[in-house]
N, CA, C and O of each residue as an XYZ file, in Angstrom:
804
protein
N     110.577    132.827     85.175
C     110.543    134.231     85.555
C     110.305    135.083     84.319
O     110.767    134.929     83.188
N     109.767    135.692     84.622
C     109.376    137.014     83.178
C     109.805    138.326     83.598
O     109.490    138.542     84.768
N     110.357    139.179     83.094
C     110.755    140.679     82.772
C     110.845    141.339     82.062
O     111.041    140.962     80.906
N     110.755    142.614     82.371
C     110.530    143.721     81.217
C     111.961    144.422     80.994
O     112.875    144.228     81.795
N     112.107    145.244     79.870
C     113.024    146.520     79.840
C     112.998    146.959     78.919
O     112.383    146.565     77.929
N     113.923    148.242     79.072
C     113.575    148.991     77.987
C     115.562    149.207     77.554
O     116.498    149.139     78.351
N     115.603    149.411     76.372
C     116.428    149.686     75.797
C     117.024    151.096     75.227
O     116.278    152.067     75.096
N     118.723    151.165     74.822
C     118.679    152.339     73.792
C     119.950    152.033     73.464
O     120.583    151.145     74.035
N     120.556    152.988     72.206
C     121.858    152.867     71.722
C     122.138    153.182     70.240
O     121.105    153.599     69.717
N     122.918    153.142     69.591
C     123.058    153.206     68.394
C     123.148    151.798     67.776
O     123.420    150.745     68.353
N     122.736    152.098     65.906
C     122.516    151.165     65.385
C     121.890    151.685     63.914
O     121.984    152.799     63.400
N     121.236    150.504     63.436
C     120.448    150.707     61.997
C     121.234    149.777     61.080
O     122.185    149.001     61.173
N     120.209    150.314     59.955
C     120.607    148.996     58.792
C     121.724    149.631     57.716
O     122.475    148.931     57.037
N     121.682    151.250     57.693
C     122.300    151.445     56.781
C     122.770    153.015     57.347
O     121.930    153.899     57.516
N     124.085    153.194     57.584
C     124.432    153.879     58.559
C     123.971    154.297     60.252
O     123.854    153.175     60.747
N     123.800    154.851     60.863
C     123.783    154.718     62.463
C     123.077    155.435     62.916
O     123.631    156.521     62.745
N     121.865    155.658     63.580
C     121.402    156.574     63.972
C     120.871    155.621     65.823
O     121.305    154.581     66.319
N     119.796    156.623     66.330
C     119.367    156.113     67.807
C     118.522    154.740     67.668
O     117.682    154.518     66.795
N     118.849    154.009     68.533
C     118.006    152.958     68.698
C     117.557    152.768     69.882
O     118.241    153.012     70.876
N     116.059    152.197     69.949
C     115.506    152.463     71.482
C     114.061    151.578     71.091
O     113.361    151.538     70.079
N     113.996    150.875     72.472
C     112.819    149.530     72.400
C     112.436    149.066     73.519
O     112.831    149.785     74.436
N     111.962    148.364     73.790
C     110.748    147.716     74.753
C     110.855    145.652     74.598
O     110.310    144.906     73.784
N     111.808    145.335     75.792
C     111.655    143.541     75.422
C     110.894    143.136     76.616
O     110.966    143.637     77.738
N     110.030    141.993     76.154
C     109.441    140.956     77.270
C     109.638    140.022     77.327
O     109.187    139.395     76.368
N     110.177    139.425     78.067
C     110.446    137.971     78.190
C     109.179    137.362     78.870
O     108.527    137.690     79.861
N     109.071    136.281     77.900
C     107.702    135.472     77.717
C     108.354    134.440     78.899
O     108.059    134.041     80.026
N     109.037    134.334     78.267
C     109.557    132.546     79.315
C     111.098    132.444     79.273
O     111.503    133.004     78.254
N     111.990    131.989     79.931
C     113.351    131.935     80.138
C     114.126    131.657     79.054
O     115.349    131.584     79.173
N     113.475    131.462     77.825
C     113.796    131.134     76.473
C     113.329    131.830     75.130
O     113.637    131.540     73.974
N     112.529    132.793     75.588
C     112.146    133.523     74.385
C     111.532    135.153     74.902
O     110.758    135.562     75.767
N     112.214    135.638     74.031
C     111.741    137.315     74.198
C     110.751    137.857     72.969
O     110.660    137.300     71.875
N     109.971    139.155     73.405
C     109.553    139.955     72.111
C     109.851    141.038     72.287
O     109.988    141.598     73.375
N     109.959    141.371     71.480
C     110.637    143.037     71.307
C     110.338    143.751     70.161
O     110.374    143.252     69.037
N     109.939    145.306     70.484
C     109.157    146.154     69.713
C     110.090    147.495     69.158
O     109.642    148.526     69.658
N     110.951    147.681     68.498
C     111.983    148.466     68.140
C     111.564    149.858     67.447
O     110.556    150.085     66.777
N     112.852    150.921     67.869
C     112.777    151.722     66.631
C     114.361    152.137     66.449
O     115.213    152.458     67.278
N     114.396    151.995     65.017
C     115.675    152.620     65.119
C     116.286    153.576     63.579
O     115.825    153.412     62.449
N     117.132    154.312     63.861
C     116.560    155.472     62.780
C     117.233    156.946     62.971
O     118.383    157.073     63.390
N     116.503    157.909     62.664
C     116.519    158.870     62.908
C     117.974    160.229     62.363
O     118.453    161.297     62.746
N     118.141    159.045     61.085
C     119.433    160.015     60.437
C     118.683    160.423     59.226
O     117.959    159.633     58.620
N     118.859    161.675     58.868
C     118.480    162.340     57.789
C     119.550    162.903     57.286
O     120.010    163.699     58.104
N     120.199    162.854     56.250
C     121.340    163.857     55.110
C     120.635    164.310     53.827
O     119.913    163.781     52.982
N     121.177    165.562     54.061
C     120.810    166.124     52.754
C     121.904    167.245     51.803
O     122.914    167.674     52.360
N     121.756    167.430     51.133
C     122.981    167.604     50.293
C     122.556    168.567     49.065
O     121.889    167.928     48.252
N     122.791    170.224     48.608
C     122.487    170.685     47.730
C     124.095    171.088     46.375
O     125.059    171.614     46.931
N     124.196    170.926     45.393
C     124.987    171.222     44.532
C     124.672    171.645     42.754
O     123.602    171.901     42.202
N     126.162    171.582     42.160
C     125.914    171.529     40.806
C     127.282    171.102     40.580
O     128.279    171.368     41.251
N     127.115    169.994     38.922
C     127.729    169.427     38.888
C     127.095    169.328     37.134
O     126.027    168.955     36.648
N     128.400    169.881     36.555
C     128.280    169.699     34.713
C     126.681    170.287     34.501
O     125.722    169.678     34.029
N     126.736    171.545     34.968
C     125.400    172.063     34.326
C     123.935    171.955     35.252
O     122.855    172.531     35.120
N     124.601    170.584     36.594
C     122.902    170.114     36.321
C     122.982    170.499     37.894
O     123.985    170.242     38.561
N     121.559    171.292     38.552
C     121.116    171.227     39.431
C     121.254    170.087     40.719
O     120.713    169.101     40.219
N     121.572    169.796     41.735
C     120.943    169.041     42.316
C     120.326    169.076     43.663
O     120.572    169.939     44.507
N     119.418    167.972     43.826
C     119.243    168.288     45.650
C     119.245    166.919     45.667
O     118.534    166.374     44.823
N     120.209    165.853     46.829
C     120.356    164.820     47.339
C     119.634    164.668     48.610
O     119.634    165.662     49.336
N     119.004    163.590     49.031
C     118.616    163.377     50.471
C     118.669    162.076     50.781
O     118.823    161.283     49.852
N     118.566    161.624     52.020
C     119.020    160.243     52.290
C     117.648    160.108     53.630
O     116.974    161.122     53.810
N     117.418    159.183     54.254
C     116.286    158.802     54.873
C     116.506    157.732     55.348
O     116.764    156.793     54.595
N     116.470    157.558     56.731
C     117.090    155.911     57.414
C     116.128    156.101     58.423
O     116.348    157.109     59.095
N     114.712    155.185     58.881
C     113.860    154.923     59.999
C     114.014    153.417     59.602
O     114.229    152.904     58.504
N     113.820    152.822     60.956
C     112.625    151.574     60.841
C     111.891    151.305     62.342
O     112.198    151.582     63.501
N     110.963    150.742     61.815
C     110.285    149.641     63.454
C     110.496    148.218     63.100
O     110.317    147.787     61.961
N     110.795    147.662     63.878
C     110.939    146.134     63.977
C     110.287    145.472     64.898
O     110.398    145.978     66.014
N     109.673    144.561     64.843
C     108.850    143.154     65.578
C     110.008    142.017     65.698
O     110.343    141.529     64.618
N     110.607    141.571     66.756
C     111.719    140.772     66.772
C     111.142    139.500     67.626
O     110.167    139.738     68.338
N     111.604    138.324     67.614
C     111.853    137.739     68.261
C     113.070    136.624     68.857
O     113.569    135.890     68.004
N     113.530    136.492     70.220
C     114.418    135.934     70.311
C     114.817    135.012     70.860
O     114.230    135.125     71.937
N     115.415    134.127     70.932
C     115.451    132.609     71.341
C     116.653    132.608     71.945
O     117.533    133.239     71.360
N     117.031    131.892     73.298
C     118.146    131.653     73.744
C     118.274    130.513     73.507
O     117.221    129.900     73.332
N     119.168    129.977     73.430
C     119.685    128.245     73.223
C     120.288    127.932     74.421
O     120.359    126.719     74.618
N     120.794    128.710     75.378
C     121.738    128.168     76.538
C     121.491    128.576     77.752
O     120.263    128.650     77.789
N     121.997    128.955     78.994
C     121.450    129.754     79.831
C     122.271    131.251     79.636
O     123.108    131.321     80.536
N     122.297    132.058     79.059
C     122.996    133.145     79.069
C     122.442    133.647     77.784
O     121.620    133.182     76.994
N     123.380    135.105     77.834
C     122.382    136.292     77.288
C     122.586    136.083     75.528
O     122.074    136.896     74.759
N     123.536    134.682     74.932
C     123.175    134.386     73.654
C     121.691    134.198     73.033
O     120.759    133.506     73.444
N     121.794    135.125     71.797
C     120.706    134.414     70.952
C     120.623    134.501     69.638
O     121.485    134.968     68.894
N     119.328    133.943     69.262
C     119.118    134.314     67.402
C     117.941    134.635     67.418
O     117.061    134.075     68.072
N     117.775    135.879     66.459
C     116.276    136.335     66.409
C     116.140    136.666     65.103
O     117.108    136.880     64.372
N     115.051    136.722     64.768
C     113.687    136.906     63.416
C     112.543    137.708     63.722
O     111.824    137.882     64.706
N     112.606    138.093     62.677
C     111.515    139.216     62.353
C     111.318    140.143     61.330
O     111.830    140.049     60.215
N     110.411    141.240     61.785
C     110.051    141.854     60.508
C     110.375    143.183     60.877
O     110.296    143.450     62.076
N     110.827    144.329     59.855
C     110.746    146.046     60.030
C     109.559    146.414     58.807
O     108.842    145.915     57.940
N     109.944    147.638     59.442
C     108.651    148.531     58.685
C     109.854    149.933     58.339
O     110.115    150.964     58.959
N     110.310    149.403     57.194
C     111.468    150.515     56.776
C     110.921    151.900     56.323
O     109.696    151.865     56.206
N     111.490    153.144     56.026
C     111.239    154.134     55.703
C     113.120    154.437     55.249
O     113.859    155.068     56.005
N     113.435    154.039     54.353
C     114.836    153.957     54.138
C     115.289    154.152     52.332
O     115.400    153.303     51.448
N     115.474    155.684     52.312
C     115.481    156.548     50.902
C     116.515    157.221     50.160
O     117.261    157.991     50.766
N     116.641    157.044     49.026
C     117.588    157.893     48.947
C     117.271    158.430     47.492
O     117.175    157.767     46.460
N     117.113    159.999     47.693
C     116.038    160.538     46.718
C     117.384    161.837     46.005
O     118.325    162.378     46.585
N     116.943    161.940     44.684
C     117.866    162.706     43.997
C     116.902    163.302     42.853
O     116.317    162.757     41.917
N     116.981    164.936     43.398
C     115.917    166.084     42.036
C     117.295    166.707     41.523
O     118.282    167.200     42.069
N     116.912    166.466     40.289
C     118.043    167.665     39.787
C     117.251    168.059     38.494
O     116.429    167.481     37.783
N     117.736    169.057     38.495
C     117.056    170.480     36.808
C     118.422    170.565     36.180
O     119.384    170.678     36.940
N     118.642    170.517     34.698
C     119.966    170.960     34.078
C     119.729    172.315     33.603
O     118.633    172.842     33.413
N     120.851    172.803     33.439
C     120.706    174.262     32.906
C     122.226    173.581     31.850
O     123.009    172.633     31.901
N     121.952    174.776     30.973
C     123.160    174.893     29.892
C     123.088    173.466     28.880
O     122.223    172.591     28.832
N     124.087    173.590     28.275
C     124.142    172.210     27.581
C     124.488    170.743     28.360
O     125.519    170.196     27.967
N     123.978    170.284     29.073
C     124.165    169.549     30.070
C     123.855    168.128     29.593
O     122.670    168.124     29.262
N     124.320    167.096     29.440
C     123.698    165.830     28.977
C     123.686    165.005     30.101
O     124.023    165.264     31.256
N     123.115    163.646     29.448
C     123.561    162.185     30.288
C     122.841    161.101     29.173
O     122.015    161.315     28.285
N     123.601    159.691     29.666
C     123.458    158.547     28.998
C     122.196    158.373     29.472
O     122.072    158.194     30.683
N     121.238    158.386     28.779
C     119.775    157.116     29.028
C     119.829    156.369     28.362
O     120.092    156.765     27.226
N     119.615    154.630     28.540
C     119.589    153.345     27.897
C     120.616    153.829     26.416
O     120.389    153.675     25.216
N     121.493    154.301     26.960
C     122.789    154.124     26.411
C     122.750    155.150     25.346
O     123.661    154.938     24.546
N     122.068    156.138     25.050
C     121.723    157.177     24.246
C     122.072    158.707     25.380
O     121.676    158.967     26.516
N     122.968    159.453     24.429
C     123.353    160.673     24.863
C     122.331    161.999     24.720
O     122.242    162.729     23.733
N     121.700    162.091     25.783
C     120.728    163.080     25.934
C     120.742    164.404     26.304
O     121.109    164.674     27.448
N     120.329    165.500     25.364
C     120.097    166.635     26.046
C     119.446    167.089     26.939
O     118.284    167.385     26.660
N     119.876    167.293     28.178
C     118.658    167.814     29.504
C     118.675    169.198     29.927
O     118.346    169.508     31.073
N     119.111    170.213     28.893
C     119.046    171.397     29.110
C     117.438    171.946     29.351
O     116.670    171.728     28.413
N     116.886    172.650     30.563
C     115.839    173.021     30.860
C     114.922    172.089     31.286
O     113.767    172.425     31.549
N     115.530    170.299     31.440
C     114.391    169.669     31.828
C     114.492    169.104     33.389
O     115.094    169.835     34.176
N     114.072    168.143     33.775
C     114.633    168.079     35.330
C     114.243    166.569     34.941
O     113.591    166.187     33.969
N     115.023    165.562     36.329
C     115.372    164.147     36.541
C     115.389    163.744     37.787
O     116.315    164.157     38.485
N     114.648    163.081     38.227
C     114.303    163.020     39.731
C     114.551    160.927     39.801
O     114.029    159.956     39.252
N     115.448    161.130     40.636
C     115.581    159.202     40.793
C     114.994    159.352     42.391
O     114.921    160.381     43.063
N     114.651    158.127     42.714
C     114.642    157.639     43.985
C     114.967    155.800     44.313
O     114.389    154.936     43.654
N     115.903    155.488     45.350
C     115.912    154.466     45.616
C     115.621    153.999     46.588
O     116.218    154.576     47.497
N     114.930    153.141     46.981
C     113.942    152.986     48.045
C     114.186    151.540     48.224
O     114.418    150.774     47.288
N     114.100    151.066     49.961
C     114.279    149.723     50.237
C     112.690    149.324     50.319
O     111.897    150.211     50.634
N     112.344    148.359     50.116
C     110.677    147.961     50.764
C     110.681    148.306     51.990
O     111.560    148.423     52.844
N     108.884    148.542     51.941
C     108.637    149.322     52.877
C     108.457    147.491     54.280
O     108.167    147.629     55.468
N     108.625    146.624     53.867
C     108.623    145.887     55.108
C     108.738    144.243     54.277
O     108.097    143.538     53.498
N     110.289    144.247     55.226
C     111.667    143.039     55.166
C     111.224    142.424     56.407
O     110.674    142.867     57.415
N     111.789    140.804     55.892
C     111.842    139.906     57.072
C     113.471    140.220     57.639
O     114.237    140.882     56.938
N     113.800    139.794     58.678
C     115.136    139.793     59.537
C     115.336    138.958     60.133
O     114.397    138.508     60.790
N     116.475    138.399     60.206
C     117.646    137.461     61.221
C     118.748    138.093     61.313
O     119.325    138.799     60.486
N     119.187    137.621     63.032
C     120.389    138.093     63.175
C     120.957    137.147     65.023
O     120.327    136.363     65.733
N     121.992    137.588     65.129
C     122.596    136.995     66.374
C     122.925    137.779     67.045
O     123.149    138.808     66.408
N     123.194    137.935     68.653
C     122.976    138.763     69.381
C     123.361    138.137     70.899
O     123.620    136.976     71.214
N     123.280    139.679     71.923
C     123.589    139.475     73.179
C     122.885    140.153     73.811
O     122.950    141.347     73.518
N     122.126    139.851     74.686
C     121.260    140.582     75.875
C     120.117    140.602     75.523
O     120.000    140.445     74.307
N     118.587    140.813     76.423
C     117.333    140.769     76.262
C     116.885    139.282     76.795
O     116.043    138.515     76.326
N     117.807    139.132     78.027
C     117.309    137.684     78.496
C     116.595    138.144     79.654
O     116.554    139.272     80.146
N     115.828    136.661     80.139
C     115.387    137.409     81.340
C     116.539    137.203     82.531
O     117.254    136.252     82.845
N     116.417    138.162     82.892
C     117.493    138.356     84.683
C     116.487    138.817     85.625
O     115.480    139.518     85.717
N     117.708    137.654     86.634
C     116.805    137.674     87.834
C     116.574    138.733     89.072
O     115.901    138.724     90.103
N     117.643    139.816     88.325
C     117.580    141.470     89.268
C     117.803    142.701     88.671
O     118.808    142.954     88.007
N     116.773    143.575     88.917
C     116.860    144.583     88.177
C     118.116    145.558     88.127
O     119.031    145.551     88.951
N     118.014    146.351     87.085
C     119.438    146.837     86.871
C     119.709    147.047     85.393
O     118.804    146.857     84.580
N     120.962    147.445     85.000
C     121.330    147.536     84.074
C     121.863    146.621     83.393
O     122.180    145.603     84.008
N     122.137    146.691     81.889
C     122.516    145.754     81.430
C     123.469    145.872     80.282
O     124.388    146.654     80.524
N     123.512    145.246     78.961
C     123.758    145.528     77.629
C     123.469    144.969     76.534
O     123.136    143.785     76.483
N     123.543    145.623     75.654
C     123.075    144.138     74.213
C     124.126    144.690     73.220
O     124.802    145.719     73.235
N     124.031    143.625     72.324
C     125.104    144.132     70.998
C     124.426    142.945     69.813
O     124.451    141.718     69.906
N     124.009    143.547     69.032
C     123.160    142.394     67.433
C     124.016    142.985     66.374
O     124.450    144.094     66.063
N     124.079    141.467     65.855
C     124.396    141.961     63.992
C     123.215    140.885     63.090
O     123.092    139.669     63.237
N     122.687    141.502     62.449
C     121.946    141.145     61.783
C     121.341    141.476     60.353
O     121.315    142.683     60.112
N     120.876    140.688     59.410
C     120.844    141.034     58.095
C     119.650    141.306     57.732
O     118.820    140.510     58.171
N     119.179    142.282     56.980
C     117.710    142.417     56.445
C     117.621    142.141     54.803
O     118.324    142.673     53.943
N     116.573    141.175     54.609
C     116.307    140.775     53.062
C     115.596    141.341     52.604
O     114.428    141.236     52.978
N     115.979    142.288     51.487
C     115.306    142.859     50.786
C     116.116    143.737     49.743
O     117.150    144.350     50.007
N     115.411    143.693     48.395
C     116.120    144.278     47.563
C     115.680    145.856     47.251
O     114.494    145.998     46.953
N     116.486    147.032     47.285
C     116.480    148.375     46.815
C     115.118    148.159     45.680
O     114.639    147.027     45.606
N     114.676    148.999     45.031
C     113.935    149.464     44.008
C     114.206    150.825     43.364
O     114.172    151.828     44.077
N     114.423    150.900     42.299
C     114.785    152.547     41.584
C     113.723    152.921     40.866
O     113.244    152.145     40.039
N     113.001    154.641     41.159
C     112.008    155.126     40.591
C     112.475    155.771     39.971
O     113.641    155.993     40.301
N     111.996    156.476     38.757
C     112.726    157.969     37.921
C     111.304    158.430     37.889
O     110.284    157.811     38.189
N     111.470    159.720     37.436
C     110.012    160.889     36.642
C     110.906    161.913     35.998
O     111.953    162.398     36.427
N     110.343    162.109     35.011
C     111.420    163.293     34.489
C     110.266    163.997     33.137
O     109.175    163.647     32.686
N     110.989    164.855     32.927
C     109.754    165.941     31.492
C     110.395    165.419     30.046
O     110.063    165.817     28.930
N     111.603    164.226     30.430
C     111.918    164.249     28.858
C     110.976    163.668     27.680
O     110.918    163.937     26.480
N     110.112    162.577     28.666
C     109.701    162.141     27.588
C     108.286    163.351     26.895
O     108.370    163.618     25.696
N     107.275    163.889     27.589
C     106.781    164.510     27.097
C     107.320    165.306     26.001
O     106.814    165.441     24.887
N     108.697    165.955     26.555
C     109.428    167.004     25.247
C     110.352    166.016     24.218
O     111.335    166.468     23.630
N     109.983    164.851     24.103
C     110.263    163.898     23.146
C     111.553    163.831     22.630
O     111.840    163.577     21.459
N     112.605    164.154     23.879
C     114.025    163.612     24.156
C     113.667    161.834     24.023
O     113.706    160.902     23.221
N     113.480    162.009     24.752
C     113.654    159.899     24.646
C     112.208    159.932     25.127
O     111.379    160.683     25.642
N     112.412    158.435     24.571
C     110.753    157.684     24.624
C     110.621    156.916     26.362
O     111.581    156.836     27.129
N     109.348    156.473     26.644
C     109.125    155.974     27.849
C     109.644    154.568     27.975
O     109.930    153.982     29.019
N     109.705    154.197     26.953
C     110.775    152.843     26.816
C     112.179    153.271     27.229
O     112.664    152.619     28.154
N     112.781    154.070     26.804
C     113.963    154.265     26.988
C     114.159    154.518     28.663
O     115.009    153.896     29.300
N     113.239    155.535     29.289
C     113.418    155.281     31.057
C     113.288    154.219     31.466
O     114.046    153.882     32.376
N     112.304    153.278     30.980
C     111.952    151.732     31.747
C     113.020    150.935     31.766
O     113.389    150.282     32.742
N     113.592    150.970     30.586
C     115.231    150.001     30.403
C     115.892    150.973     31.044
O     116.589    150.246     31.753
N     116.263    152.258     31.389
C     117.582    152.705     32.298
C     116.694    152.245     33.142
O     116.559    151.138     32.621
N     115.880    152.226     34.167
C     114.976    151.919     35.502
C     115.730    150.462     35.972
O     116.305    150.286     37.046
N     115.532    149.215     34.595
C     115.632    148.335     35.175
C     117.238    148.077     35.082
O     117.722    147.100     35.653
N     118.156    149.110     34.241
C     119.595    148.535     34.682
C     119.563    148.687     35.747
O     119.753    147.713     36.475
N     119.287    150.086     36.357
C     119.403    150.469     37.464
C     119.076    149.193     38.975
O     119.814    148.861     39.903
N     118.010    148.882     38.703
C     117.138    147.740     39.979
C     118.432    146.215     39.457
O     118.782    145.384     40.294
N     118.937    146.178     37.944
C     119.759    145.209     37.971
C     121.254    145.102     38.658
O     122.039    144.203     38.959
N     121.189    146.610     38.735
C     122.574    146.650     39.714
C     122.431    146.606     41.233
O     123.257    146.186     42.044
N     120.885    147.266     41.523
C     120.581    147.051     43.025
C     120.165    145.979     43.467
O     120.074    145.936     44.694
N     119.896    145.147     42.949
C     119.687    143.157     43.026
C     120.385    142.937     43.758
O     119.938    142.607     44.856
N     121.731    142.989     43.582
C     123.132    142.581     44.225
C     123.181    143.178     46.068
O     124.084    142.973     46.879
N     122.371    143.650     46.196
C     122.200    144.475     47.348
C     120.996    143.809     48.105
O     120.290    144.473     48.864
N     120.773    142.373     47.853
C     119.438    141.994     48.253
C     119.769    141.542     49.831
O     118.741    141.315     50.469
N     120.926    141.382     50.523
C     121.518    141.228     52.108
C     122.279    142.434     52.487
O     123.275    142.978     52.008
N     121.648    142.645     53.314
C     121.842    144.348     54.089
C     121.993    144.137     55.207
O     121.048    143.841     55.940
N     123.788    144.283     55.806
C     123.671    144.417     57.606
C     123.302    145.177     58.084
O     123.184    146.275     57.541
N     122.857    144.880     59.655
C     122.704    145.718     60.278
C     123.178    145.465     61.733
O     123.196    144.354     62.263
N     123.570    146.659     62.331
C     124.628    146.139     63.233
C     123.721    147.248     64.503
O     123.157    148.247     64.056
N     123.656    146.946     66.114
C     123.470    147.434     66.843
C     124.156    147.293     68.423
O     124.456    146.172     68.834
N     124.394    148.587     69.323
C     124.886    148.252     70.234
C     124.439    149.472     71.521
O     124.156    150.637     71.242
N     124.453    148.872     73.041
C     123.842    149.638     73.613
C     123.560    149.356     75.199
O     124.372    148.736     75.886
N     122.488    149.806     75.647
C     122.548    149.686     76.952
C     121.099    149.833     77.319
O     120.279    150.608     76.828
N     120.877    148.634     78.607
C     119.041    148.419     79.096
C     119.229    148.371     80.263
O     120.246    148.238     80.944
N     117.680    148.542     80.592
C     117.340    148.497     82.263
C     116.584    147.449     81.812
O     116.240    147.191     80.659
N     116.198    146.450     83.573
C     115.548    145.348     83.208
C     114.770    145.875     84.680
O     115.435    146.410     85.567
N     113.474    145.679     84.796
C     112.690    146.190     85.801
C     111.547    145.454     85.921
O     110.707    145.752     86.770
């Protein structure tokens, strides 16, 4: 038997926003499913020791899933891929005598500005385990609930005016860049947890 439905609920990889999708069951043992899930944006303006800031945060993805039952019931394990859009971006300008450590050197950033961004790849493989998206044999409602991990490691960008005004050299951002990606390494398994409710039609 084959069936369709459509899904929704909360979820995501890195805090919670709507989740909502489309599964087909191919055959009594395997589904595909076309996801999105997402849709939290934070943003955040301050000052802090002199320095300007504007914070923002960014959580989308689409996912290509697939899922396998092993038994007759709504267990499974699935794999696949997203197409992340998942950010977390920081501009700040200093005013006054304002410093900070670059590659371990105490810098003046009065009048200049420092812009980081950390960014997941834009497209991770996925596994995870799960309930619902089987095929049933009458339409209606249903439920699902997944936890699952996405592989992929963060990346940290900077841009900033120091080096032109010959505060520190471009060496000196590349080594803070890569402490930075050396601390986000550790971050290379990312849950993600979802839960919710389908029609099967």
């Amino acid at each position: 038997a084959q069936s369709d439905e459509i899904y929704g609920g909360l979820g995501g990889t890195i805090g919670y926003g709507l989740t909502m999708g489309y599964a087909k069951n191919i055959s009594s043992t395997t589904t595909l499913r076309g996801e999105f899930a997402g849709g939290l944006k934070l943003a955040k303006d301050g000052v802090q020791d002199g320095v300007n800031y504007t914070g923002k945060f960014t959580n989308n993805r689409l996912g290509v899933f697939a899922d396998w039952f092993p038994g007759s019931g709504g267990f499974r394990l699935t794999g696949g891929l997203t197409y992340n859009d998942t950010k977390f971006e920081l501009n700040s300008t200093a005013t006054g005598n304002a410093t900070a450590t670059i590659n371990g050197k105490t810098t003046n950033l009065a009048g200049s500005y420092y812009n980081l961004a950390i960014k997941l790849p834009k497209v991770t493989p996925f596994v995870g385990i799960g309930y619902g998206h089987h095929t049933r044999k009458d339409k209606g409602w249903g439920f699902f609930t997944e936890l699952g991990l996405v592989l992929g490691k963060f990346k940290a960008e900077s841009s900033t005016d120091l080096v032109t005004k010959g505060t520190v050299t471009q060496a000196d951002i590349d080594a803070q860049n890569q402490k930075t990606n050396d601390s986000l390494a550790k971050l290379s398994v990312i849950p993600s947890f979802s839960i919710g409710a389908s029609y099967n039609f």
